[in-house]
């Protein structure tokens, strides 16, 4: 679980998450063990963050990358 806001990325909110990162996406992505079997789901709070994360995601060998957004975003 990655979110650049500590108020949202924490063990209290996500007790079952294996790992939680409350840092900027650009700092976290190089440390994630993404490989050819990885599935990435992008769900952010805005277009700017969607683009930041998508650019990082497509540079990985992930097997599958998906984005979820509101009707307005789509």
PDB file of N, CA and C in Angstrom:
ATOM      1  N   UNK A   1       0.858  -1.158   0.000  1.00  0.00           N
ATOM      2  CA  UNK A   1       0.000   0.000   0.000  1.00  0.00           C
ATOM      3  C   UNK A   1       0.904   1.219   0.000  1.00  0.00           C
ATOM      4  N   UNK A   2       0.693   2.106  -0.946  1.00  0.00           N
ATOM      5  CA  UNK A   2       1.504   3.322  -1.052  1.00  0.00           C
ATOM      6  C   UNK A   2       0.577   4.526  -1.126  1.00  0.00           C
ATOM      7  N   UNK A   3       0.818   5.501  -0.286  1.00  0.00           N
ATOM      8  CA  UNK A   3       0.120   6.784  -0.349  1.00  0.00           C
ATOM      9  C   UNK A   3       1.086   7.806   0.218  1.00  0.00           C
ATOM     10  N   UNK A   4       1.148   8.958  -0.370  1.00  0.00           N
ATOM     11  CA  UNK A   4       2.112   9.956   0.109  1.00  0.00           C
ATOM     12  C   UNK A   4       1.582  10.754   1.304  1.00  0.00           C
ATOM     13  N   UNK A   5       0.479  10.289   1.902  1.00  0.00           N
ATOM     14  CA  UNK A   5      -0.093  10.961   3.069  1.00  0.00           C
ATOM     15  C   UNK A   5      -0.142   9.983   4.244  1.00  0.00           C
ATOM     16  N   UNK A   6       0.562  10.297   5.324  1.00  0.00           N
ATOM     17  CA  UNK A   6       0.590   9.422   6.493  1.00  0.00           C
ATOM     18  C   UNK A   6      -0.797   9.218   7.102  1.00  0.00           C
ATOM     19  N   UNK A   7      -1.656  10.209   6.977  1.00  0.00           N
ATOM     20  CA  UNK A   7      -3.004  10.083   7.536  1.00  0.00           C
ATOM     21  C   UNK A   7      -3.795   8.974   6.841  1.00  0.00           C
ATOM     22  N   UNK A   8      -3.417   8.622   5.628  1.00  0.00           N
ATOM     23  CA  UNK A   8      -4.124   7.592   4.873  1.00  0.00           C
ATOM     24  C   UNK A   8      -3.340   6.293   4.778  1.00  0.00           C
ATOM     25  N   UNK A   9      -2.028   6.352   4.759  1.00  0.00           N
ATOM     26  CA  UNK A   9      -1.190   5.153   4.651  1.00  0.00           C
ATOM     27  C   UNK A   9      -0.662   4.810   6.035  1.00  0.00           C
ATOM     28  N   UNK A  10      -1.431   4.018   6.761  1.00  0.00           N
ATOM     29  CA  UNK A  10      -1.003   3.628   8.102  1.00  0.00           C
ATOM     30  C   UNK A  10      -1.628   2.284   8.478  1.00  0.00           C
ATOM     31  N   UNK A  11      -1.056   1.658   9.470  1.00  0.00           N
ATOM     32  CA  UNK A  11      -1.486   0.329   9.913  1.00  0.00           C
ATOM     33  C   UNK A  11      -2.907   0.353  10.490  1.00  0.00           C
ATOM     34  N   UNK A  12      -3.306   1.454  11.078  1.00  0.00           N
ATOM     35  CA  UNK A  12      -4.657   1.562  11.636  1.00  0.00           C
ATOM     36  C   UNK A  12      -5.712   1.438  10.544  1.00  0.00           C
ATOM     37  N   UNK A  13      -5.482   2.081   9.417  1.00  0.00           N
ATOM     38  CA  UNK A  13      -6.436   2.040   8.298  1.00  0.00           C
ATOM     39  C   UNK A  13      -6.348   0.755   7.496  1.00  0.00           C
ATOM     40  N   UNK A  14      -5.146   0.184   7.409  1.00  0.00           N
ATOM     41  CA  UNK A  14      -4.926  -1.018   6.605  1.00  0.00           C
ATOM     42  C   UNK A  14      -4.196  -2.081   7.424  1.00  0.00           C
ATOM     43  N   UNK A  15      -4.873  -2.663   8.413  1.00  0.00           N
ATOM     44  CA  UNK A  15      -4.209  -3.611   9.311  1.00  0.00           C
ATOM     45  C   UNK A  15      -3.720  -4.881   8.624  1.00  0.00           C
ATOM     46  N   UNK A  16      -4.318  -5.252   7.501  1.00  0.00           N
ATOM     47  CA  UNK A  16      -3.934  -6.483   6.827  1.00  0.00           C
ATOM     48  C   UNK A  16      -2.923  -6.285   5.700  1.00  0.00           C
ATOM     49  N   UNK A  17      -2.533  -5.047   5.437  1.00  0.00           N
ATOM     50  CA  UNK A  17      -1.558  -4.792   4.375  1.00  0.00           C
ATOM     51  C   UNK A  17      -0.206  -5.369   4.758  1.00  0.00           C
ATOM     52  N   UNK A  18       0.461  -5.991   3.790  1.00  0.00           N
ATOM     53  CA  UNK A  18       1.779  -6.550   4.050  1.00  0.00           C
ATOM     54  C   UNK A  18       2.802  -5.478   4.355  1.00  0.00           C
ATOM     55  N   UNK A  19       2.830  -4.442   3.537  1.00  0.00           N
ATOM     56  CA  UNK A  19       3.771  -3.334   3.694  1.00  0.00           C
ATOM     57  C   UNK A  19       3.026  -2.040   3.399  1.00  0.00           C
ATOM     58  N   UNK A  20       3.338  -0.995   4.148  1.00  0.00           N
ATOM     59  CA  UNK A  20       2.719   0.314   3.938  1.00  0.00           C
ATOM     60  C   UNK A  20       3.813   1.352   3.795  1.00  0.00           C
ATOM     61  N   UNK A  21       3.711   2.160   2.749  1.00  0.00           N
ATOM     62  CA  UNK A  21       4.655   3.247   2.525  1.00  0.00           C
ATOM     63  C   UNK A  21       3.897   4.570   2.563  1.00  0.00           C
ATOM     64  N   UNK A  22       4.330   5.500   3.397  1.00  0.00           N
ATOM     65  CA  UNK A  22       3.762   6.841   3.453  1.00  0.00           C
ATOM     66  C   UNK A  22       4.850   7.799   2.991  1.00  0.00           C
ATOM     67  N   UNK A  23       5.141   7.733   1.700  1.00  0.00           N
ATOM     68  CA  UNK A  23       6.218   8.529   1.095  1.00  0.00           C
ATOM     69  C   UNK A  23       5.793   8.932  -0.310  1.00  0.00           C
ATOM     70  N   UNK A  24       6.577   9.784  -0.923  1.00  0.00           N
ATOM     71  CA  UNK A  24       6.298  10.173  -2.301  1.00  0.00           C
ATOM     72  C   UNK A  24       6.488   8.963  -3.216  1.00  0.00           C
ATOM     73  N   UNK A  25       5.647   8.868  -4.221  1.00  0.00           N
ATOM     74  CA  UNK A  25       5.651   7.724  -5.120  1.00  0.00           C
ATOM     75  C   UNK A  25       7.020   7.507  -5.766  1.00  0.00           C
ATOM     76  N   UNK A  26       7.664   8.583  -6.170  1.00  0.00           N
ATOM     77  CA  UNK A  26       8.969   8.486  -6.826  1.00  0.00           C
ATOM     78  C   UNK A  26      10.040   7.900  -5.905  1.00  0.00           C
ATOM     79  N   UNK A  27       9.882   8.076  -4.610  1.00  0.00           N
ATOM     80  CA  UNK A  27      10.837   7.519  -3.647  1.00  0.00           C
ATOM     81  C   UNK A  27      10.568   6.040  -3.394  1.00  0.00           C
ATOM     82  N   UNK A  28       9.315   5.635  -3.464  1.00  0.00           N
ATOM     83  CA  UNK A  28       8.932   4.264  -3.139  1.00  0.00           C
ATOM     84  C   UNK A  28       9.140   3.306  -4.307  1.00  0.00           C
ATOM     85  N   UNK A  29       8.758   3.691  -5.504  1.00  0.00           N
ATOM     86  CA  UNK A  29       8.766   2.769  -6.638  1.00  0.00           C
ATOM     87  C   UNK A  29      10.090   2.040  -6.845  1.00  0.00           C
ATOM     88  N   UNK A  30      11.232   2.699  -6.766  1.00  0.00           N
ATOM     89  CA  UNK A  30      12.489   1.964  -6.970  1.00  0.00           C
ATOM     90  C   UNK A  30      12.726   0.854  -5.943  1.00  0.00           C
ATOM     91  N   UNK A  31      12.066   0.914  -4.817  1.00  0.00           N
ATOM     92  CA  UNK A  31      12.261  -0.086  -3.760  1.00  0.00           C
ATOM     93  C   UNK A  31      11.230  -1.212  -3.796  1.00  0.00           C
ATOM     94  N   UNK A  32      10.219  -1.099  -4.636  1.00  0.00           N
ATOM     95  CA  UNK A  32       9.190  -2.124  -4.699  1.00  0.00           C
ATOM     96  C   UNK A  32       9.678  -3.322  -5.512  1.00  0.00           C
ATOM     97  N   UNK A  33       9.392  -4.535  -5.039  1.00  0.00           N
ATOM     98  CA  UNK A  33       9.836  -5.735  -5.756  1.00  0.00           C
ATOM     99  C   UNK A  33       8.885  -6.089  -6.902  1.00  0.00           C
ATOM    100  N   UNK A  34       8.807  -5.225  -7.898  1.00  0.00           N
ATOM    101  CA  UNK A  34       7.902  -5.433  -9.034  1.00  0.00           C
ATOM    102  C   UNK A  34       8.615  -6.292 -10.067  1.00  0.00           C
ATOM    103  N   UNK A  35       7.939  -7.377 -10.481  1.00  0.00           N
ATOM    104  CA  UNK A  35       8.521  -8.254 -11.496  1.00  0.00           C
ATOM    105  C   UNK A  35       7.456  -8.647 -12.515  1.00  0.00           C
ATOM    106  N   UNK A  36       7.761  -9.621 -13.367  1.00  0.00           N
ATOM    107  CA  UNK A  36       6.863 -10.030 -14.450  1.00  0.00           C
ATOM    108  C   UNK A  36       5.572 -10.676 -13.951  1.00  0.00           C
ATOM    109  N   UNK A  37       5.494 -10.982 -12.686  1.00  0.00           N
ATOM    110  CA  UNK A  37       4.280 -11.566 -12.107  1.00  0.00           C
ATOM    111  C   UNK A  37       3.467 -10.548 -11.305  1.00  0.00           C
ATOM    112  N   UNK A  38       3.902  -9.301 -11.293  1.00  0.00           N
ATOM    113  CA  UNK A  38       3.252  -8.261 -10.491  1.00  0.00           C
ATOM    114  C   UNK A  38       2.032  -7.678 -11.201  1.00  0.00           C
ATOM    115  N   UNK A  39       1.035  -7.360 -10.398  1.00  0.00           N
ATOM    116  CA  UNK A  39      -0.174  -6.674 -10.855  1.00  0.00           C
ATOM    117  C   UNK A  39      -0.239  -5.355 -10.094  1.00  0.00           C
ATOM    118  N   UNK A  40      -0.333  -4.241 -10.803  1.00  0.00           N
ATOM    119  CA  UNK A  40      -0.380  -2.924 -10.174  1.00  0.00           C
ATOM    120  C   UNK A  40      -1.749  -2.296 -10.416  1.00  0.00           C
ATOM    121  N   UNK A  41      -2.343  -1.775  -9.357  1.00  0.00           N
ATOM    122  CA  UNK A  41      -3.623  -1.084  -9.450  1.00  0.00           C
ATOM    123  C   UNK A  41      -3.402   0.353  -8.982  1.00  0.00           C
ATOM    124  N   UNK A  42      -3.704   1.310  -9.836  1.00  0.00           N
ATOM    125  CA  UNK A  42      -3.490   2.724  -9.529  1.00  0.00           C
ATOM    126  C   UNK A  42      -4.830   3.356  -9.148  1.00  0.00           C
ATOM    127  N   UNK A  43      -4.895   3.838  -7.923  1.00  0.00           N
ATOM    128  CA  UNK A  43      -6.089   4.523  -7.423  1.00  0.00           C
ATOM    129  C   UNK A  43      -5.580   5.720  -6.628  1.00  0.00           C
ATOM    130  N   UNK A  44      -5.596   6.895  -7.219  1.00  0.00           N
ATOM    131  CA  UNK A  44      -5.103   8.085  -6.532  1.00  0.00           C
ATOM    132  C   UNK A  44      -6.243   9.083  -6.353  1.00  0.00           C
ATOM    133  N   UNK A  45      -5.909  10.228  -5.809  1.00  0.00           N
ATOM    134  CA  UNK A  45      -6.946  11.226  -5.529  1.00  0.00           C
ATOM    135  C   UNK A  45      -7.065  12.292  -6.614  1.00  0.00           C
ATOM    136  N   UNK A  46      -6.297  12.186  -7.696  1.00  0.00           N
ATOM    137  CA  UNK A  46      -6.397  13.220  -8.723  1.00  0.00           C
ATOM    138  C   UNK A  46      -5.606  12.901  -9.974  1.00  0.00           C
ATOM    139  N   UNK A  47      -5.887  13.620 -11.043  1.00  0.00           N
ATOM    140  CA  UNK A  47      -5.227  13.393 -12.327  1.00  0.00           C
ATOM    141  C   UNK A  47      -3.712  13.535 -12.240  1.00  0.00           C
ATOM    142  N   UNK A  48      -3.245  14.516 -11.500  1.00  0.00           N
ATOM    143  CA  UNK A  48      -1.796  14.744 -11.403  1.00  0.00           C
ATOM    144  C   UNK A  48      -1.101  13.525 -10.807  1.00  0.00           C
ATOM    145  N   UNK A  49      -1.660  12.985  -9.732  1.00  0.00           N
ATOM    146  CA  UNK A  49      -1.067  11.813  -9.114  1.00  0.00           C
ATOM    147  C   UNK A  49      -1.235  10.578  -9.991  1.00  0.00           C
ATOM    148  N   UNK A  50      -2.356  10.460 -10.689  1.00  0.00           N
ATOM    149  CA  UNK A  50      -2.537   9.348 -11.628  1.00  0.00           C
ATOM    150  C   UNK A  50      -1.395   9.321 -12.638  1.00  0.00           C
ATOM    151  N   UNK A  51      -1.086  10.459 -13.216  1.00  0.00           N
ATOM    152  CA  UNK A  51      -0.027  10.527 -14.230  1.00  0.00           C
ATOM    153  C   UNK A  51       1.345  10.223 -13.635  1.00  0.00           C
ATOM    154  N   UNK A  52       1.618  10.741 -12.451  1.00  0.00           N
ATOM    155  CA  UNK A  52       2.904  10.463 -11.786  1.00  0.00           C
ATOM    156  C   UNK A  52       3.092   8.962 -11.594  1.00  0.00           C
ATOM    157  N   UNK A  53       2.074   8.308 -11.060  1.00  0.00           N
ATOM    158  CA  UNK A  53       2.174   6.878 -10.764  1.00  0.00           C
ATOM    159  C   UNK A  53       2.172   6.053 -12.056  1.00  0.00           C
ATOM    160  N   UNK A  54       1.359   6.430 -13.021  1.00  0.00           N
ATOM    161  CA  UNK A  54       1.324   5.692 -14.285  1.00  0.00           C
ATOM    162  C   UNK A  54       2.687   5.716 -14.976  1.00  0.00           C
ATOM    163  N   UNK A  55       3.338   6.861 -14.985  1.00  0.00           N
ATOM    164  CA  UNK A  55       4.675   6.947 -15.597  1.00  0.00           C
ATOM    165  C   UNK A  55       5.658   6.006 -14.901  1.00  0.00           C
ATOM    166  N   UNK A  56       5.570   5.920 -13.585  1.00  0.00           N
ATOM    167  CA  UNK A  56       6.443   5.005 -12.838  1.00  0.00           C
ATOM    168  C   UNK A  56       6.080   3.556 -13.132  1.00  0.00           C
ATOM    169  N   UNK A  57       4.788   3.269 -13.191  1.00  0.00           N
ATOM    170  CA  UNK A  57       4.324   1.893 -13.379  1.00  0.00           C
ATOM    171  C   UNK A  57       4.702   1.331 -14.744  1.00  0.00           C
ATOM    172  N   UNK A  58       4.563   2.130 -15.800  1.00  0.00           N
ATOM    173  CA  UNK A  58       4.851   1.595 -17.140  1.00  0.00           C
ATOM    174  C   UNK A  58       6.341   1.366 -17.371  1.00  0.00           C
ATOM    175  N   UNK A  59       7.165   1.897 -16.501  1.00  0.00           N
ATOM    176  CA  UNK A  59       8.610   1.666 -16.605  1.00  0.00           C
ATOM    177  C   UNK A  59       9.028   0.379 -15.884  1.00  0.00           C
ATOM    178  N   UNK A  60       8.068  -0.365 -15.334  1.00  0.00           N
ATOM    179  CA  UNK A  60       8.362  -1.610 -14.617  1.00  0.00           C
ATOM    180  C   UNK A  60       8.031  -2.804 -15.514  1.00  0.00           C
ATOM    181  N   UNK A  61       8.476  -3.992 -15.125  1.00  0.00           N
ATOM    182  CA  UNK A  61       8.120  -5.197 -15.891  1.00  0.00           C
ATOM    183  C   UNK A  61       6.786  -5.812 -15.476  1.00  0.00           C
ATOM    184  N   UNK A  62       5.943  -5.068 -14.758  1.00  0.00           N
ATOM    185  CA  UNK A  62       4.669  -5.603 -14.266  1.00  0.00           C
ATOM    186  C   UNK A  62       3.861  -6.252 -15.378  1.00  0.00           C
ATOM    187  N   UNK A  63       3.232  -7.364 -15.063  1.00  0.00           N
ATOM    188  CA  UNK A  63       2.412  -8.093 -16.028  1.00  0.00           C
ATOM    189  C   UNK A  63       1.135  -7.325 -16.363  1.00  0.00           C
ATOM    190  N   UNK A  64       0.590  -6.623 -15.375  1.00  0.00           N
ATOM    191  CA  UNK A  64      -0.712  -5.979 -15.541  1.00  0.00           C
ATOM    192  C   UNK A  64      -0.721  -4.661 -14.778  1.00  0.00           C
ATOM    193  N   UNK A  65      -1.226  -3.611 -15.419  1.00  0.00           N
ATOM    194  CA  UNK A  65      -1.361  -2.299 -14.780  1.00  0.00           C
ATOM    195  C   UNK A  65      -2.785  -1.826 -15.027  1.00  0.00           C
ATOM    196  N   UNK A  66      -3.490  -1.458 -13.965  1.00  0.00           N
ATOM    197  CA  UNK A  66      -4.865  -0.983 -14.091  1.00  0.00           C
ATOM    198  C   UNK A  66      -5.012   0.329 -13.343  1.00  0.00           C
ATOM    199  N   UNK A  67      -5.997   1.104 -13.757  1.00  0.00           N
ATOM    200  CA  UNK A  67      -6.324   2.347 -13.066  1.00  0.00           C
ATOM    201  C   UNK A  67      -7.810   2.345 -12.763  1.00  0.00           C
ATOM    202  N   UNK A  68      -8.160   2.890 -11.621  1.00  0.00           N
ATOM    203  CA  UNK A  68      -9.555   3.020 -11.231  1.00  0.00           C
ATOM    204  C   UNK A  68      -9.822   4.506 -11.017  1.00  0.00           C
ATOM    205  N   UNK A  69     -10.900   4.984 -11.594  1.00  0.00           N
ATOM    206  CA  UNK A  69     -11.230   6.401 -11.430  1.00  0.00           C
ATOM    207  C   UNK A  69     -12.726   6.629 -11.473  1.00  0.00           C
ATOM    208  N   UNK A  70     -13.102   7.808 -11.100  1.00  0.00           N
ATOM    209  CA  UNK A  70     -14.514   8.182 -11.130  1.00  0.00           C
ATOM    210  C   UNK A  70     -14.968   8.402 -12.571  1.00  0.00           C
ATOM    211  N   UNK A  71     -16.263   8.538 -12.772  1.00  0.00           N
ATOM    212  CA  UNK A  71     -16.777   8.825 -14.111  1.00  0.00           C
ATOM    213  C   UNK A  71     -16.167  10.123 -14.644  1.00  0.00           C
ATOM    214  N   UNK A  72     -15.989  11.094 -13.764  1.00  0.00           N
ATOM    215  CA  UNK A  72     -15.430  12.377 -14.183  1.00  0.00           C
ATOM    216  C   UNK A  72     -13.989  12.218 -14.655  1.00  0.00           C
ATOM    217  N   UNK A  73     -13.219  11.358 -13.988  1.00  0.00           N
ATOM    218  CA  UNK A  73     -11.836  11.129 -14.393  1.00  0.00           C
ATOM    219  C   UNK A  73     -11.744  10.411 -15.720  1.00  0.00           C
ATOM    220  N   UNK A  74     -12.631   9.430 -15.905  1.00  0.00           N
ATOM    221  CA  UNK A  74     -12.584   8.612 -17.122  1.00  0.00           C
ATOM    222  C   UNK A  74     -12.963   9.436 -18.328  1.00  0.00           C
TER     223      UNK A  74
END
